[in-house]
PDB file of C-alpha atoms in Angstrom:
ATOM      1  CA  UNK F   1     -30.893  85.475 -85.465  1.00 43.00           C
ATOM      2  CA  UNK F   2     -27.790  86.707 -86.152  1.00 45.00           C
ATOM      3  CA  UNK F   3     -26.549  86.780 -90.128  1.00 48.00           C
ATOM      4  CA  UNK F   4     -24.607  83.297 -90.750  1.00 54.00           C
ATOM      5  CA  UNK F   5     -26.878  81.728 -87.870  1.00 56.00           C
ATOM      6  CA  UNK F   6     -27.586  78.029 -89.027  1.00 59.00           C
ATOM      7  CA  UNK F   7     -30.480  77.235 -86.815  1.00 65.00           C
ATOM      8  CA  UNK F   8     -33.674  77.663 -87.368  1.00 71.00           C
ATOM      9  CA  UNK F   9     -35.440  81.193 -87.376  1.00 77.00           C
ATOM     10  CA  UNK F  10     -37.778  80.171 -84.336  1.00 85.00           C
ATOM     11  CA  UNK F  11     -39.814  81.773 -81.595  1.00 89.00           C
ATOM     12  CA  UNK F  12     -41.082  80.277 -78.444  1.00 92.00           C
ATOM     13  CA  UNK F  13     -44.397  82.231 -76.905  1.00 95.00           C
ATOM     14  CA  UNK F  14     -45.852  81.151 -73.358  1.00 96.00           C
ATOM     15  CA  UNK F  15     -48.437  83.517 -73.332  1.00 96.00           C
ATOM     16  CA  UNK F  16     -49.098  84.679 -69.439  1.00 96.00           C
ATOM     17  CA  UNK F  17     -52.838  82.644 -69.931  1.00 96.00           C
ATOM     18  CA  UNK F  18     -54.252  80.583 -72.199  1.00 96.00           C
ATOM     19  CA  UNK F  19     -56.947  83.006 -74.703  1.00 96.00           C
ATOM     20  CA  UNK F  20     -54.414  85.617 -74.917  1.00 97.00           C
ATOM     21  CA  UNK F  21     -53.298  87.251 -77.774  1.00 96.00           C
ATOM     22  CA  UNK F  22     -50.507  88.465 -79.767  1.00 96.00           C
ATOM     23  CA  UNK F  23     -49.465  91.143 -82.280  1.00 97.00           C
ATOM     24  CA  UNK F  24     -46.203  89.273 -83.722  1.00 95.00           C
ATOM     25  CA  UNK F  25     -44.515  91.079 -86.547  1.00 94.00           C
ATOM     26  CA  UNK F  26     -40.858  89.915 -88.349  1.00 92.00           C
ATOM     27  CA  UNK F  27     -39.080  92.011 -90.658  1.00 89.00           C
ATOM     28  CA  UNK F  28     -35.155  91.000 -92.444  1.00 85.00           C
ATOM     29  CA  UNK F  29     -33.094  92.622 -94.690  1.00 83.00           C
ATOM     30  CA  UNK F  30     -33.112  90.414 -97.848  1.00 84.00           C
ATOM     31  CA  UNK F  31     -30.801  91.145-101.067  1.00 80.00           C
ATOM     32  CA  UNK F  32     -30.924  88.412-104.343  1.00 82.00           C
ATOM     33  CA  UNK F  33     -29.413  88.875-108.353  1.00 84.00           C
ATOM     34  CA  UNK F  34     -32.629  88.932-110.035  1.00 86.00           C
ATOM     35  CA  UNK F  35     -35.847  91.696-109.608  1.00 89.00           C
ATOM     36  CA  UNK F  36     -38.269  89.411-108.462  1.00 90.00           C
ATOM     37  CA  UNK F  37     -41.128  89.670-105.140  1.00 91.00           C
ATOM     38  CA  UNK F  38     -40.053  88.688-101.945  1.00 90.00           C
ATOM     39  CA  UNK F  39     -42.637  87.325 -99.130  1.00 91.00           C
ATOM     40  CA  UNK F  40     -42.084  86.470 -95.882  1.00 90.00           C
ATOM     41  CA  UNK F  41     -44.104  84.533 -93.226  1.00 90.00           C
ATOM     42  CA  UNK F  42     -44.604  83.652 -89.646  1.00 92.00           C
ATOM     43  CA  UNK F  43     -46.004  80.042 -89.336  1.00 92.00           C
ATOM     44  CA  UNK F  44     -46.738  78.198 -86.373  1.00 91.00           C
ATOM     45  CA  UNK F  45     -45.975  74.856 -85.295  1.00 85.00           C
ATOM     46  CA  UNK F  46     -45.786  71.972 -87.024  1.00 81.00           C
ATOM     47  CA  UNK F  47     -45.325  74.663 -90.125  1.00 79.00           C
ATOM     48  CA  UNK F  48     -47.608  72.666 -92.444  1.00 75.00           C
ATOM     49  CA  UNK F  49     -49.077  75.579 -95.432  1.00 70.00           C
ATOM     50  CA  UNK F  50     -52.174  75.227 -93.114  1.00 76.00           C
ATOM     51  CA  UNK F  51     -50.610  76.950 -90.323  1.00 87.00           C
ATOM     52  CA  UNK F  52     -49.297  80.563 -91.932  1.00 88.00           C
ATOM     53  CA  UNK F  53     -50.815  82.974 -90.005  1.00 92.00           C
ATOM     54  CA  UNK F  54     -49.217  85.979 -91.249  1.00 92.00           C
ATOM     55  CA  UNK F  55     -47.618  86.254 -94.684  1.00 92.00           C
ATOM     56  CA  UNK F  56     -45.873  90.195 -96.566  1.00 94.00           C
ATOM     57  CA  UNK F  57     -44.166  90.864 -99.114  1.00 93.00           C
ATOM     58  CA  UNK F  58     -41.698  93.283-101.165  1.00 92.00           C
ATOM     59  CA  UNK F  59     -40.306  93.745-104.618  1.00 91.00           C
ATOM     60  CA  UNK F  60     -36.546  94.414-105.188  1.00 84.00           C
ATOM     61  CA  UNK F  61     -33.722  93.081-107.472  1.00 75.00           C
ATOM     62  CA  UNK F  62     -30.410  93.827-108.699  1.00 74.00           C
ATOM     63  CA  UNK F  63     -28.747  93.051-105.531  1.00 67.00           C
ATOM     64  CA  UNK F  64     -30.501  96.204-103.874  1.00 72.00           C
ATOM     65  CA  UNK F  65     -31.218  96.216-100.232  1.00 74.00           C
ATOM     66  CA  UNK F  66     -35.184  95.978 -99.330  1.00 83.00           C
ATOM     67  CA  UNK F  67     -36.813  94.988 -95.629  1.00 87.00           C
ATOM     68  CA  UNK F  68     -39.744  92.699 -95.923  1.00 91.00           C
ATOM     69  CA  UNK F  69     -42.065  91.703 -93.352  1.00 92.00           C
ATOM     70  CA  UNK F  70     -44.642  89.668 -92.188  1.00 94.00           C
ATOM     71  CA  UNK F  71     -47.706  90.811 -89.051  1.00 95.00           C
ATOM     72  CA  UNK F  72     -49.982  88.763 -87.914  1.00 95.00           C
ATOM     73  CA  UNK F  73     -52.346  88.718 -85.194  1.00 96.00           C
ATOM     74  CA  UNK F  74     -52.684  85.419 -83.233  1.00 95.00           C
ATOM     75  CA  UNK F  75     -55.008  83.934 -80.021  1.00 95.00           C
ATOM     76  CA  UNK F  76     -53.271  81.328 -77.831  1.00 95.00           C
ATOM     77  CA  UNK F  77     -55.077  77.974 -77.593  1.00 94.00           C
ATOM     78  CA  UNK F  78     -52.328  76.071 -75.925  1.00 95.00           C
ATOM     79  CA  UNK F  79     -49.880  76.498 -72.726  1.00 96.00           C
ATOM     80  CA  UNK F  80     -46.922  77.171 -75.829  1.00 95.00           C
ATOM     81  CA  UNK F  81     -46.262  78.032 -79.134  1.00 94.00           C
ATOM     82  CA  UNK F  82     -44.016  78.116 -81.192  1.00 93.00           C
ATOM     83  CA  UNK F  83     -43.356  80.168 -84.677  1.00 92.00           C
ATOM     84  CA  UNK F  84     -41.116  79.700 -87.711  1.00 89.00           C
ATOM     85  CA  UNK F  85     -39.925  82.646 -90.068  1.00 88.00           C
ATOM     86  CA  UNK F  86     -39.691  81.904 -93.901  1.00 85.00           C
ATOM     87  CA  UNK F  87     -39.218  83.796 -97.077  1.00 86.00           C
ATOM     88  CA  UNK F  88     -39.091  82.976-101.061  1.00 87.00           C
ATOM     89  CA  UNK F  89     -39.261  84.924-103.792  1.00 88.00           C
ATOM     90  CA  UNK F  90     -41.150  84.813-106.537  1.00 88.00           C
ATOM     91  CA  UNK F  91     -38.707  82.836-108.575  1.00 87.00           C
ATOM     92  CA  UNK F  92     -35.942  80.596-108.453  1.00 86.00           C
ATOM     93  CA  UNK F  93     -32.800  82.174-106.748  1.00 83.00           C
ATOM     94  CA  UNK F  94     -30.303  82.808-103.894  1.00 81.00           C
ATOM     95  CA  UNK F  95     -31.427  85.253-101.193  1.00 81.00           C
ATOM     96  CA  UNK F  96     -29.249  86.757 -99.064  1.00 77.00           C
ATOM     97  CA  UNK F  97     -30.378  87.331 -95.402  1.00 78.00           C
ATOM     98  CA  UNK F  98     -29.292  89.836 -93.270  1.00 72.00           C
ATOM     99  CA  UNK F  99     -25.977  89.991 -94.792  1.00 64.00           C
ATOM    100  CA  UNK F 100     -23.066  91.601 -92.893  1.00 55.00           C
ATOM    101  CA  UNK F 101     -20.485  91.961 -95.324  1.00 52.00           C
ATOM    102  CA  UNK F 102     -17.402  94.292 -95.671  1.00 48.00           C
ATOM    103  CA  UNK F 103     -18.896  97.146 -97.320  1.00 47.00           C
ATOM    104  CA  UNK F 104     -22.813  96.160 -96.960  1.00 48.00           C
ATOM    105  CA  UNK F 105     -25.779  98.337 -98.370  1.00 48.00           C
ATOM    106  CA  UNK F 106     -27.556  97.219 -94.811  1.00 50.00           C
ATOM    107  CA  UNK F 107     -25.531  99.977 -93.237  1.00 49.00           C
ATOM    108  CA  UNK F 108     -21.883  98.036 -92.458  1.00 47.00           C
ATOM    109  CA  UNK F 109     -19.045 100.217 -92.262  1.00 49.00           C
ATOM    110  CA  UNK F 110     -16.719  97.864 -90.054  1.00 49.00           C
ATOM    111  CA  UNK F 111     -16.212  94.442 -88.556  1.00 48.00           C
ATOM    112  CA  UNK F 112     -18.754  95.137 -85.592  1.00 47.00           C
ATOM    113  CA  UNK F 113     -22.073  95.518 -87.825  1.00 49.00           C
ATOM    114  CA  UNK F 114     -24.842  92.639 -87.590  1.00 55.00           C
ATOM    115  CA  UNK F 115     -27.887  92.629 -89.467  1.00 65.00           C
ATOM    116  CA  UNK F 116     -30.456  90.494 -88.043  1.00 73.00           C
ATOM    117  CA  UNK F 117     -33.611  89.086 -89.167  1.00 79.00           C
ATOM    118  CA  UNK F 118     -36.501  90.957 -85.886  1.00 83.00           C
ATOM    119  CA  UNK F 119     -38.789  88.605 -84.273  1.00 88.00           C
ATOM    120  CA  UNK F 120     -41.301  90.491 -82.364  1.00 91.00           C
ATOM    121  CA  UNK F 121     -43.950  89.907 -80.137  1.00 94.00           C
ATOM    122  CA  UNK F 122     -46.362  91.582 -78.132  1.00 94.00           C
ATOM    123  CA  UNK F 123     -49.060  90.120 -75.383  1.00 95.00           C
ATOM    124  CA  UNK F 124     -51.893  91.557 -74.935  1.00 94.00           C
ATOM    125  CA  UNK F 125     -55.456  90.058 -73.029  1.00 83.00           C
TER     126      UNK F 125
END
């Protein structure tokens, strides 16, 4: 998902046959005003507390740059899933996601820049 995306930060996996599994792994660049822990997670459908299968976290503040991720390992029961990405922090405040603006710790240096928040996933037997 691109930075300023407004959909949901989902993943669809058909896995090739049913018993299969999955190394999935997310990672986002994530800034926020106050030092605090960050955590991110990969859930999977219907995204009830039940269902995080993978969960990570970071500590940063200030409005310094950090990456947090999440891994997980997962077995397909089902002809589809799908996964949800979310992240708090440890207390009550904005976080900013893969920002991309003029002059960005994440690395911008021009227009074209785009952090993004990774989705990744590998199938294995």
């Amino acid at each position: 998902q691109q930075a300023s995306s407004t959909s949901d930060w989902t993943y669809t996996w058909t896995p090739k046959s049913i018993g299969n599994k999955a190394l999935i792994r997310v990672s986002m660049p994530v800034s926020m005003p106050n030092d605090s822990y960050i955590y991110a997670g990969i859930v999977k459908s219907p995204y009830a507390a039940a269902d995080v299968i993978g969960v990570g976290g970071a500590y940063g503040g200030n409005v310094s740059p950090i990456n947090v991720g999440a891994e997980a390992v997962f077995e397909s029961t089902a002809a589809s899933h799908v996964f949800k990405i979310w992240i708090t922090s440890s207390m009550s405040q904005t976080l900013t996601i893969a920002s991309n603006g003029a002059g960005s710790y994440f690395g911008n240096t021009g227009s074209t820049f785009q952090a993004k928040v990774h989705f990744e996933l590998i199938e294995y037997a």
